[in-house]
Coordinates of C-alpha atoms in Angstrom, one line a residue:
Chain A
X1 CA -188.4 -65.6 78.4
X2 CA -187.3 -68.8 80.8
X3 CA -189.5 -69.2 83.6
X4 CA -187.6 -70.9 86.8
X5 CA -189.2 -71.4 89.7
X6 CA -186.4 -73.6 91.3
X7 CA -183.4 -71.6 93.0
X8 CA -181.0 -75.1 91.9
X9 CA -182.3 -74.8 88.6
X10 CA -181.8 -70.7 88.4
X11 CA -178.4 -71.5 90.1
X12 CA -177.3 -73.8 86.7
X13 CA -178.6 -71.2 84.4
X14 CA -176.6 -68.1 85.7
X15 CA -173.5 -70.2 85.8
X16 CA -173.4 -70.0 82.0
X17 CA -174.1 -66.5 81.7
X18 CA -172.2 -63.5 81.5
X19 CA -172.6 -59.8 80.8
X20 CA -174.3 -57.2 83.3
X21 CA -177.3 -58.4 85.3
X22 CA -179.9 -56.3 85.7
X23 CA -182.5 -57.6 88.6
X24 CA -186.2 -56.4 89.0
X25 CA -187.6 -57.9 92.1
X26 CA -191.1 -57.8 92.5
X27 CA -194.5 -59.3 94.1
X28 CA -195.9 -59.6 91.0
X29 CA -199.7 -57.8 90.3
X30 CA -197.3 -56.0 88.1
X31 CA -198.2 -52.5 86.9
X32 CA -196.9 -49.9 84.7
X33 CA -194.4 -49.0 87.5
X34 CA -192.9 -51.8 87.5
X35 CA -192.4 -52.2 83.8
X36 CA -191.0 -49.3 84.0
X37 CA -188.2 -50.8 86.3
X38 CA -187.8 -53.6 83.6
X39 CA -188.1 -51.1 81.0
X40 CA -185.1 -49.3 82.6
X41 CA -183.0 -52.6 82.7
X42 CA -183.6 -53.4 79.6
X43 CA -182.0 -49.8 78.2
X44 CA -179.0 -50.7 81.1
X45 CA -178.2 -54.3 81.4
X46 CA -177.2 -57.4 79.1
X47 CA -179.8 -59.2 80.7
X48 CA -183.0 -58.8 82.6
X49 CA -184.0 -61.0 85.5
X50 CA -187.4 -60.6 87.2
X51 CA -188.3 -62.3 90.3
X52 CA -192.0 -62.9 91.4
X53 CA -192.6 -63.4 94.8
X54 CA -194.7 -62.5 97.7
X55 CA -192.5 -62.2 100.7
X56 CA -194.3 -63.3 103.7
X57 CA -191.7 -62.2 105.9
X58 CA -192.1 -58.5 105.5
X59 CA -195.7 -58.0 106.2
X60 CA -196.6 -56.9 109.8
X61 CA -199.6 -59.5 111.2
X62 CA -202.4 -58.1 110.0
X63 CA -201.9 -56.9 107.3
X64 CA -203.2 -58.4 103.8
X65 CA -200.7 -60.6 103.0
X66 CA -203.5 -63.9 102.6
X67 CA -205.2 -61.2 100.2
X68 CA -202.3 -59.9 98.4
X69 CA -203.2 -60.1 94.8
X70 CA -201.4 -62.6 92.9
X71 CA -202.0 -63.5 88.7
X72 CA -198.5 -65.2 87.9
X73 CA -200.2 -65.8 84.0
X74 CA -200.9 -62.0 83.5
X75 CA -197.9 -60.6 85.1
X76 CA -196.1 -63.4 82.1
X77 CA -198.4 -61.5 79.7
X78 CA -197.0 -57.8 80.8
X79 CA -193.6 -58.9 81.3
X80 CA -193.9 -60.5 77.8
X81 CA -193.6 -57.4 76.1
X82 CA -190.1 -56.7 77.2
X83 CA -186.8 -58.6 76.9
X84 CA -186.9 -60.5 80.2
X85 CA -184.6 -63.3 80.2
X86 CA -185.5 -64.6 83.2
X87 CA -188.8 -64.9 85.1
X88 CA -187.8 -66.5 88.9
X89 CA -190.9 -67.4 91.0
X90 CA -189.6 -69.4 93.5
X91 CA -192.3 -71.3 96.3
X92 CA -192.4 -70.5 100.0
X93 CA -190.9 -74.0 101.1
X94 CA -188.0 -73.4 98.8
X95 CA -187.4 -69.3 100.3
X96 CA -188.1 -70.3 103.9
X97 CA -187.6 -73.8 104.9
X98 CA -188.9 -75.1 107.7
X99 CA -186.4 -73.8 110.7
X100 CA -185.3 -71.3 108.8
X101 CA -183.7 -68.4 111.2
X102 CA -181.2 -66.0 109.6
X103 CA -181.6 -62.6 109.1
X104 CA -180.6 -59.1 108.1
X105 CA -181.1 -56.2 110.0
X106 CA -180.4 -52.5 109.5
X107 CA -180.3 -50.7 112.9
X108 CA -180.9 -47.3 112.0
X109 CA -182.8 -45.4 108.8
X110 CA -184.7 -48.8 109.3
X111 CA -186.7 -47.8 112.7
X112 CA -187.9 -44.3 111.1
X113 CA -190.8 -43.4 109.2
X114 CA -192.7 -46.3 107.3
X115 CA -190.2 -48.6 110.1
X116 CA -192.8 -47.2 113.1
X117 CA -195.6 -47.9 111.4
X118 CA -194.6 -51.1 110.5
X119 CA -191.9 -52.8 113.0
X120 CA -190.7 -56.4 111.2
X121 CA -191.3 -54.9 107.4
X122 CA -187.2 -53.5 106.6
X123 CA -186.0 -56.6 108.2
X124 CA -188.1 -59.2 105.9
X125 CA -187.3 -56.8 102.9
X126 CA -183.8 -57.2 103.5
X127 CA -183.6 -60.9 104.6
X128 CA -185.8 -61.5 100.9
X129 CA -183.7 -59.1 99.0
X130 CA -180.3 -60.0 100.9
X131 CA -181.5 -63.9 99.6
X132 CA -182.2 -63.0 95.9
X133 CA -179.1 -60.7 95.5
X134 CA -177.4 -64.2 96.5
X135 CA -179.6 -66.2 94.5
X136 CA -179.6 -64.0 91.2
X137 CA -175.9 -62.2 91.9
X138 CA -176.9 -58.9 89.8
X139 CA -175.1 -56.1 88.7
X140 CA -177.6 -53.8 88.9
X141 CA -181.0 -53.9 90.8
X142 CA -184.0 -51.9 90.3
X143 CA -186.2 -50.6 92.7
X144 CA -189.4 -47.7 92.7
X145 CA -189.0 -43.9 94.3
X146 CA -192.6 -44.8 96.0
X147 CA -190.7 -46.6 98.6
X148 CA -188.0 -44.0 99.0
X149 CA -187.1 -45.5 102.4
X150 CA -187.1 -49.0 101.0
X151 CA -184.8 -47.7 98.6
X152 CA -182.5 -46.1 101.3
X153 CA -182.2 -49.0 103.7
X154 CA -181.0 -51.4 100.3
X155 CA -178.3 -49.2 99.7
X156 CA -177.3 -49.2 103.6
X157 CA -177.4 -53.1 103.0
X158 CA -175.4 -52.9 99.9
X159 CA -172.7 -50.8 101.5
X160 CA -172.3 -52.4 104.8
X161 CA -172.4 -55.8 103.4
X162 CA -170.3 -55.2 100.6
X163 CA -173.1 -56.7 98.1
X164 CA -170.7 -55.8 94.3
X165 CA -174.0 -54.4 92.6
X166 CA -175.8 -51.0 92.0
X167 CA -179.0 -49.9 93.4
X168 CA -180.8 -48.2 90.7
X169 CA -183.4 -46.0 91.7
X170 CA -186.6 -45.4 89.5
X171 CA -189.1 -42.5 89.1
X172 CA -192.8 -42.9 90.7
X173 CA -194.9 -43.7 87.5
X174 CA -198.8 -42.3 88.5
X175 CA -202.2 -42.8 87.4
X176 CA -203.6 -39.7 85.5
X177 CA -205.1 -38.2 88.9
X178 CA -201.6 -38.3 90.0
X179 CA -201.8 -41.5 92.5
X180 CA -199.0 -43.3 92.7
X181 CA -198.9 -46.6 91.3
X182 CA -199.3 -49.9 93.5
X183 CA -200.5 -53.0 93.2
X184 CA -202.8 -52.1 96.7
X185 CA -204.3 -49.8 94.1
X186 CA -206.3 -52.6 93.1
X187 CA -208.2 -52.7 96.1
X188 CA -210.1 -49.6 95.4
X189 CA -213.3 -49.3 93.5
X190 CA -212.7 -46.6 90.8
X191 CA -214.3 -44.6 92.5
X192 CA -212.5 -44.3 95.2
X193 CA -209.2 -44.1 93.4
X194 CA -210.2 -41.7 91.6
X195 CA -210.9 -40.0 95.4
X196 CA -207.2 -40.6 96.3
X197 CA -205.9 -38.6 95.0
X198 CA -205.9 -36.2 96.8
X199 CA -202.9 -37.7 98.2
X200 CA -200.3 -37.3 95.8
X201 CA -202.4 -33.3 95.3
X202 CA -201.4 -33.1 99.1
X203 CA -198.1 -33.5 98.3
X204 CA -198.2 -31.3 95.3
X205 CA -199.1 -28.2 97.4
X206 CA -196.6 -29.2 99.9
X207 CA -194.2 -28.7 97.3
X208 CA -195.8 -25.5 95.9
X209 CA -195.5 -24.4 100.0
X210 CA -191.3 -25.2 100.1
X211 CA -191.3 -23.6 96.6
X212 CA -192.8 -20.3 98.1
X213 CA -190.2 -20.7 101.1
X214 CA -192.4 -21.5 103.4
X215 CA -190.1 -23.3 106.2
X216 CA -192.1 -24.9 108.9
X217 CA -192.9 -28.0 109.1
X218 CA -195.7 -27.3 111.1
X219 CA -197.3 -24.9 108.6
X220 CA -197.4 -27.3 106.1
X221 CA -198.7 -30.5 107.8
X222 CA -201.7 -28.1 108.6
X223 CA -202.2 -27.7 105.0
X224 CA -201.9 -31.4 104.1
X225 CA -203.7 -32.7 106.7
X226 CA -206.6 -30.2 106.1
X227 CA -206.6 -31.6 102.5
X228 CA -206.3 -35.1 103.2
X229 CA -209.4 -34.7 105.6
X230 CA -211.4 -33.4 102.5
X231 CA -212.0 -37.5 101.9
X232 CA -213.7 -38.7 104.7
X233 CA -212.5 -42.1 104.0
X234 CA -208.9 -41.4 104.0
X235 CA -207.4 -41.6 107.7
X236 CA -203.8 -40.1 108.2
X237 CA -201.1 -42.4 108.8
X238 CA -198.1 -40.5 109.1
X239 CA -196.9 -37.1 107.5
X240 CA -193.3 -36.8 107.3
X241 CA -190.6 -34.0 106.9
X242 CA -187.0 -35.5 107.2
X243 CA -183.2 -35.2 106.2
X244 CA -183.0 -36.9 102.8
X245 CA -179.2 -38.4 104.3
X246 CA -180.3 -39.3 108.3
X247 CA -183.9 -39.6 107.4
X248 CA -184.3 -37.9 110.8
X249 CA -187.5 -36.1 111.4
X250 CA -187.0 -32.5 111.0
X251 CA -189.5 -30.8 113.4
X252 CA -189.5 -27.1 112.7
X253 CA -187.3 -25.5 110.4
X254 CA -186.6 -26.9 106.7
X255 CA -183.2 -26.5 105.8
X256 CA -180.8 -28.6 103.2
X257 CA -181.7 -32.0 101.3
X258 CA -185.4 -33.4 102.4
X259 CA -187.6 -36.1 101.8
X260 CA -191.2 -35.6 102.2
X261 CA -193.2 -38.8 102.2
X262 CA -196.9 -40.2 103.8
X263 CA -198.6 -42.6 104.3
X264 CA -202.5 -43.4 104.3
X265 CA -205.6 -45.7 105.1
X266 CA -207.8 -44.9 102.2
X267 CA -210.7 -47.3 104.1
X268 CA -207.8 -50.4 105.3
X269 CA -205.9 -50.3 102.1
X270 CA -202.5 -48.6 103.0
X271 CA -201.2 -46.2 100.5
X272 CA -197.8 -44.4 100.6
X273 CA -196.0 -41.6 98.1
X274 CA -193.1 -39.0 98.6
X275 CA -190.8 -36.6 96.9
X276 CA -187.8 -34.8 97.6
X277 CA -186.9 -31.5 97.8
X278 CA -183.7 -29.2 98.1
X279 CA -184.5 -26.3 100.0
X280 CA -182.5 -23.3 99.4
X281 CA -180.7 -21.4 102.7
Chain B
X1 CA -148.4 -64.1 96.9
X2 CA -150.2 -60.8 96.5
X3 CA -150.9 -58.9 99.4
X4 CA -154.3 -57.0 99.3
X5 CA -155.7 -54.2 101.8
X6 CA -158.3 -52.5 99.6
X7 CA -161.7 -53.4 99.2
X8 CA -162.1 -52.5 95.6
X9 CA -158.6 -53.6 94.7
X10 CA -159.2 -57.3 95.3
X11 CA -162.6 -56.5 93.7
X12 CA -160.7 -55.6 90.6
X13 CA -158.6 -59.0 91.2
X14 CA -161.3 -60.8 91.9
X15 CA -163.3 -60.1 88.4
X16 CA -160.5 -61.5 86.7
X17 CA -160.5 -64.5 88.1
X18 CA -161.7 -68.6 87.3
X19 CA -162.0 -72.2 88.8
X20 CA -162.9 -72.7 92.4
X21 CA -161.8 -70.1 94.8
X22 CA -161.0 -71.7 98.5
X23 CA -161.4 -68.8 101.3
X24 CA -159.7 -69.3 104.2
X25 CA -161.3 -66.2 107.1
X26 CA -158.8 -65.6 110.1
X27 CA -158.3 -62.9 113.2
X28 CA -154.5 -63.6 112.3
X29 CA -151.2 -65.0 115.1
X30 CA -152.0 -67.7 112.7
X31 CA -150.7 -71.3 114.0
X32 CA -150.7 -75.3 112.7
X33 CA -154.7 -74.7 113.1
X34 CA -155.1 -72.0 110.5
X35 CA -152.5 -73.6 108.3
X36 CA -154.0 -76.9 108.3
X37 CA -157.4 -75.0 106.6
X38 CA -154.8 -73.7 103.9
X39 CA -153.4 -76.7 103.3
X40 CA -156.9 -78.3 103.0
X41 CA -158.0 -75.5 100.5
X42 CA -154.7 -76.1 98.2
X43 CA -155.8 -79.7 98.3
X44 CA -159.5 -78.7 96.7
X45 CA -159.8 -75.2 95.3
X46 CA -157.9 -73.6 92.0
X47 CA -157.0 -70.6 94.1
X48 CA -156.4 -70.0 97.6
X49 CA -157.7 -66.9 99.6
X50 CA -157.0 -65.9 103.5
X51 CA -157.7 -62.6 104.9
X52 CA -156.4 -61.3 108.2
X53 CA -158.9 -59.4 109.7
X54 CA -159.4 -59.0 113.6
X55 CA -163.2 -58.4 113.6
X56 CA -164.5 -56.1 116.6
X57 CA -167.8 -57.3 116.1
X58 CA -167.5 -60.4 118.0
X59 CA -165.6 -59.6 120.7
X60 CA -167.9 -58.6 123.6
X61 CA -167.4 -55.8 125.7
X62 CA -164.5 -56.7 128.8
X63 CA -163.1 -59.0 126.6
X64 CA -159.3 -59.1 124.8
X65 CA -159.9 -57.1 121.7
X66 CA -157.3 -54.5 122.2
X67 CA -154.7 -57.1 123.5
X68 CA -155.9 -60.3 121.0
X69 CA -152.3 -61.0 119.3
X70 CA -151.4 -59.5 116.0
X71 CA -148.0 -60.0 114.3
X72 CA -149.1 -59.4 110.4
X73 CA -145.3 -59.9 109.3
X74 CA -145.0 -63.6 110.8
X75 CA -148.2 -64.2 110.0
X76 CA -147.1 -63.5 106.3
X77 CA -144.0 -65.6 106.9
X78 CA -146.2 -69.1 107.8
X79 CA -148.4 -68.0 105.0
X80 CA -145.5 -68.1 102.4
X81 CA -144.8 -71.8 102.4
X82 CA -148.1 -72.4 101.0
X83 CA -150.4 -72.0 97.8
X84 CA -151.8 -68.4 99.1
X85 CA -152.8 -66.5 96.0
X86 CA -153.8 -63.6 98.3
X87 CA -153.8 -62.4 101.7
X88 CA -156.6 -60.0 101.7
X89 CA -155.9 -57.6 105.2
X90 CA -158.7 -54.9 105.5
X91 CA -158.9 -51.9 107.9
X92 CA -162.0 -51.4 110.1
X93 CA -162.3 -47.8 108.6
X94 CA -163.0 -50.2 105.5
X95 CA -164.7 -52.5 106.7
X96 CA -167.4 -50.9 109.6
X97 CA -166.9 -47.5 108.1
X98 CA -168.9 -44.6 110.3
X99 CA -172.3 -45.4 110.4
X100 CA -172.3 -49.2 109.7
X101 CA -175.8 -50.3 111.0
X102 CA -176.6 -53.7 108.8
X103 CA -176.1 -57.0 110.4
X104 CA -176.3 -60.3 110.0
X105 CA -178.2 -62.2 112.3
X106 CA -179.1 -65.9 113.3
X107 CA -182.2 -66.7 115.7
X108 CA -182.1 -70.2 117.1
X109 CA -178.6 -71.8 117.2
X110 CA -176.6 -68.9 117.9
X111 CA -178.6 -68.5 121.3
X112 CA -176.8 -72.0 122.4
X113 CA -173.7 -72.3 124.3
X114 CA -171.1 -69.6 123.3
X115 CA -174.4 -67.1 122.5
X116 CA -175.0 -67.6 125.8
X117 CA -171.6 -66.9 127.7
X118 CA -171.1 -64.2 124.5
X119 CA -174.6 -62.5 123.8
X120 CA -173.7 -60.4 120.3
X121 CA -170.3 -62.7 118.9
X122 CA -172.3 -64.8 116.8
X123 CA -174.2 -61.3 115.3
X124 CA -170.7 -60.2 114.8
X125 CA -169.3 -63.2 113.3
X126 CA -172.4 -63.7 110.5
X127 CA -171.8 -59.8 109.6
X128 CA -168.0 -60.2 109.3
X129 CA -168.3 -63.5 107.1
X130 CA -171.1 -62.3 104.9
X131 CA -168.9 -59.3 104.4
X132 CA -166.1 -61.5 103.7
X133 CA -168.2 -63.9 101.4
X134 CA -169.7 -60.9 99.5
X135 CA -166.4 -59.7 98.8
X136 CA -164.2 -62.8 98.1
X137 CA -167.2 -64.6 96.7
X138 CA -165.5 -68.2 97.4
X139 CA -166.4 -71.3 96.1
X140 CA -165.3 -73.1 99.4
X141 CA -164.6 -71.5 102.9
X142 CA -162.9 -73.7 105.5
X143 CA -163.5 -73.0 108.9
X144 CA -162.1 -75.5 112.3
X145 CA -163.7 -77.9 114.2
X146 CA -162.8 -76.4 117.3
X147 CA -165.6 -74.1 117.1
X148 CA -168.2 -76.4 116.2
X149 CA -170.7 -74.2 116.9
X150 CA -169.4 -71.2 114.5
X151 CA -169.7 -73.9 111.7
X152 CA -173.5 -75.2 112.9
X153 CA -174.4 -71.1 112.6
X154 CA -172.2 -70.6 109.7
X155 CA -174.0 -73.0 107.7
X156 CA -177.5 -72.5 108.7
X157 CA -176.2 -68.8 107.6
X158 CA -175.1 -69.9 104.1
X159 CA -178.5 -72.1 103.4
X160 CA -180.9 -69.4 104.7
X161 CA -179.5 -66.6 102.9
X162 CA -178.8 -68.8 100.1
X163 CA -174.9 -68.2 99.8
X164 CA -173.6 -70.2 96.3
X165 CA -170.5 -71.6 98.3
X166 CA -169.6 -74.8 100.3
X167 CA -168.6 -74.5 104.4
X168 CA -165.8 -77.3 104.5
X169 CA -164.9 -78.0 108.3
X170 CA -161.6 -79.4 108.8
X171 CA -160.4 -81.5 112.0
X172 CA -158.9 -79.4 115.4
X173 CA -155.4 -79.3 115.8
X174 CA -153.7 -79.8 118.9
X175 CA -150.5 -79.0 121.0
X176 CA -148.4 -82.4 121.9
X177 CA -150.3 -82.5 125.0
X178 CA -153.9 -82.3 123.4
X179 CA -154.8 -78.7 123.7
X180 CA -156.7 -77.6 120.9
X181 CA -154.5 -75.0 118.8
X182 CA -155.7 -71.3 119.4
X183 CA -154.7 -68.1 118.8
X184 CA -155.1 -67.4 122.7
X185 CA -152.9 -70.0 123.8
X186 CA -150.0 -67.3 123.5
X187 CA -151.3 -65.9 126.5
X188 CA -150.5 -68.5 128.5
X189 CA -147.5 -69.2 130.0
X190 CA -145.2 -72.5 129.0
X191 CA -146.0 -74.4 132.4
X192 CA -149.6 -72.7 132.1
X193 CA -150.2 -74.6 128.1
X194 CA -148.7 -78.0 129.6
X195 CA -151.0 -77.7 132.5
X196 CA -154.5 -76.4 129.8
X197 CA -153.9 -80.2 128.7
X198 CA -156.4 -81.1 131.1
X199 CA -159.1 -79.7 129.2
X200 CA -158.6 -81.9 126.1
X201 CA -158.1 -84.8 128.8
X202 CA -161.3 -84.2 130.3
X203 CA -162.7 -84.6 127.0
X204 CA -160.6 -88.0 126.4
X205 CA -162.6 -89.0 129.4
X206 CA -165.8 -88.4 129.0
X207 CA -165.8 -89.8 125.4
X208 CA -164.4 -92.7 127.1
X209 CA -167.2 -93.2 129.1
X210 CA -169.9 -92.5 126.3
X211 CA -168.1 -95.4 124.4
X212 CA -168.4 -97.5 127.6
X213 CA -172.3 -97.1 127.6
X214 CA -172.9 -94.0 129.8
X215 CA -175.9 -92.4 129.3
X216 CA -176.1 -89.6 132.1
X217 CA -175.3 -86.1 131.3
X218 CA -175.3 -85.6 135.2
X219 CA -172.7 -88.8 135.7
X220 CA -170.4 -87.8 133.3
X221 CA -170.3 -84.0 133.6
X222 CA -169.3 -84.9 137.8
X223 CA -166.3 -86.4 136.0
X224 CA -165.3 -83.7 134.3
X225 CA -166.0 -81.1 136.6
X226 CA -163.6 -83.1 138.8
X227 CA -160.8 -83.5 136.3
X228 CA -161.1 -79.8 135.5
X229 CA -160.6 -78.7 139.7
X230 CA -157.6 -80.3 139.6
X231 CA -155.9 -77.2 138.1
X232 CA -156.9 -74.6 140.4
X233 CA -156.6 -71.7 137.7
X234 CA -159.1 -73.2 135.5
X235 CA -162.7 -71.8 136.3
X236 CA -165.4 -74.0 134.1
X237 CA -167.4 -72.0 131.8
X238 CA -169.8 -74.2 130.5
X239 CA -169.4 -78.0 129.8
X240 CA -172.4 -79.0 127.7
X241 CA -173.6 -82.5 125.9
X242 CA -176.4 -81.1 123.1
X243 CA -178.3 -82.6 120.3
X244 CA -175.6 -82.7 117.3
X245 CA -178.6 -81.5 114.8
X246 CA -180.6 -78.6 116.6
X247 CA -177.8 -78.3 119.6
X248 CA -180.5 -78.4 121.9
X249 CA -179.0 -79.0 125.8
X250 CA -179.6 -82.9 126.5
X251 CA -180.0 -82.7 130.7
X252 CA -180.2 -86.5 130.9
X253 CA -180.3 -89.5 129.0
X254 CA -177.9 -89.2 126.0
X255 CA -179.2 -90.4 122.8
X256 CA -178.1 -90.2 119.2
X257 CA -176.0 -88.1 117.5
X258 CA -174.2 -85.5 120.3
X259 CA -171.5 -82.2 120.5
X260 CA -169.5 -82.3 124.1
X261 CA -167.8 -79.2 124.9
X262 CA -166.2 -77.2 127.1
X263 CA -164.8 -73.7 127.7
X264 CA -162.9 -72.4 130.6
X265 CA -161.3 -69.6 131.6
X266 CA -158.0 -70.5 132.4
X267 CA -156.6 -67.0 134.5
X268 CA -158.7 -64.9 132.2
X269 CA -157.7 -66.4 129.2
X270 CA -160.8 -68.2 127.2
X271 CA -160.3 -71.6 125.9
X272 CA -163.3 -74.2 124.5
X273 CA -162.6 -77.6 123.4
X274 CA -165.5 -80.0 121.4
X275 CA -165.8 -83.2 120.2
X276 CA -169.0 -85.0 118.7
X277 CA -170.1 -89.0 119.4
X278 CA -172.6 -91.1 118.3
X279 CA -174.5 -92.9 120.9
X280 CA -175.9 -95.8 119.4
X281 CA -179.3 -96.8 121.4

């Protein structure tokens, strides 16, 4: 396992190298869903290349960016137990240089969903990703269902920009009470993630409601919403129903391919899960 | 000479291939201009790539994208007497297929003199090259002088988004009478081209008067402007003296290292001219 943290330095290395590329790019505070990611290169690529770094460019003012958990030595430790060939942790001053000013924007699936709650966040996630995919030139890239969107607006990159790689989506791994895993998980007391999860349960009996045929959307925000309520410390973000292609919002009737996702403030740590769902005419 | 219009067929070419890879991006109704970037990649690169493309993005709305000269065949012709290893020709059903929504996009430079008379080109010029690059994935790209601000943008575009590849500019062409070769000047007519010398002239001068110690913008822009009336079917566009480094508009003094230039509209057609200077103290 090399550790680089200079892109010049990363640059010489993959000159030499050959074979399919598998890419894992994280923030690091690494957990067991993102082992899985490197778990699933590992079984897919030649080599594995894992990137640590915390993008500042894709969190909205506000948020916890300065608090962001970062522990580069135990993420080595974690990663350690898997063939990574590559750990890349480049610097702020190196990924944004003083001046810097380009970006990449996706004008549609970009604005919907986790995009309204968060207006700059798709545009710094694909300006980071955009740079690494340049810097690390994979053949494959890895990325977690919990940010189904995320995932969607990549693959828009990847088309339209003609990136020669493969976006390979990975299951949601969970906790035992079902919440999904996040490194923002950290920022609960046991306690009170044990309590959410009641949000990944929400979205259990959402999909017990589509299983039963129950249609509207309206029905079954009721039912989530009454649940999420259940923990007073919980506040609703968004509850979403929409086409798992446009990732438009469907407002009454289910019908086709969907994507079911939301999005919480268990106290102001900001928690998001999802699944889809094929619902039958 | 292989002639490529598929995405993934010069994808499949492409894997195959070694050494340095000199990429040559045109709009096509190629003339000396174009060919003196070919040349200048046959000199450095292994291979040679050009790709014909005339890119929709950048034109803005009113102005000659249906009518902008294409003539593939003699294009192919010019092309022939040098090192071209292939001409890569996409369709837009390829290249912005239904739904395109990603672009590239560049926040400080591009906002400067053409941005201004042509709000979105620049957007549409990052998102055609990164394309491009992404695809061809060149070693070296060689792009003209004559639009010195395309290469300022293009580069900042190739260091931000970390692009593994070299901008080379190369030196304008010009007519016998000093106009700067473009793919435009075909709309004009013969007496029309002879009398678009001007432009270049009014360039001639005002360099002449920055090597003679002027040090107004004002002084030598009355200059120009007066050269320029003298052909009554020239309208001035902009002429402009900006900082070489951060092209920021100098309205006075001129110090350091500078970029004159000029566009006009001769009839309607658009032409722009540059040159840089360095004004010693």
């Amino acid at each position: 396992m090399k550790l680089i943290s200079s892109i010049s330095d990363f640059q010489s290395w993959r000159q030499a190298c050959s074979g399919t590329i598998g890419f894992v790019p994280t923030m690091g505070a690494l957990h067991s869903g993102h082992l899985s990611l490197v778990h699933k290169s590992n079984s897919k690529c030649d080599l594995t290349i894992v990137s640590i770094y915390v993008n500042p460019a894709q969190f909205t003012p506000g948020e916890d960016l300065s608090n962001y958990p970062r522990d580069l030595e135990k993420d080595l430790e974690a990663l350690s137990k898997f063939q990574v060939d590559v750990v890349f942790f480049p610097d702020d001053k190196q990924m944004y240089p003083q001046g810097f000013s380009t970006f990449i924007l996706e004008d549609n699936f970009s604005h919907r969903l986790e995009g309204k709650s968060r207006p700059e966040h798709f545009k710094g996630v694909l300006t980071i990703v955009g740079k690494l995919f340049n810097i690390i030139r994979p053949s494959h890239a890895f990325f977690g269902e919990k940010d189904a969107q995320q995932i969607r607006v990549l693959q828009k990159m990847v088309t339209d920009l003609n990136y020669n790689l493969q976006i390979v989506p990975c299951p949601i791994v969970r906790e035992a009470n079902g919440l999904a895993m996040s490194s923002r998980n950290i920022y609960l007391s046991e306690n009170n993630r044990e309590k959410a999860g009641v949000i990944h349960r929400s979205l259990k009996k959402a999909e017990e409601m589509l299983v039963q045929g129950y249609h509207s959307v309206v029905e079954i925000r009721e039912v989530v919403i009454a649940m999420i309520k259940t923990e007073k410390q919980i506040r609703l973000d968004y509850f979403s129903i929409v086409d798992n292609i446009s990732l438009k919002e469907i407002h009454d009737n289910i019908e086709g391919d969907i994507l079911v996702s939301i999005a919480v403030f268990f106290l102001d740590v900001r928690l998001i899960d999802n699944f889809t769902f094929q619902m039958d005419k």
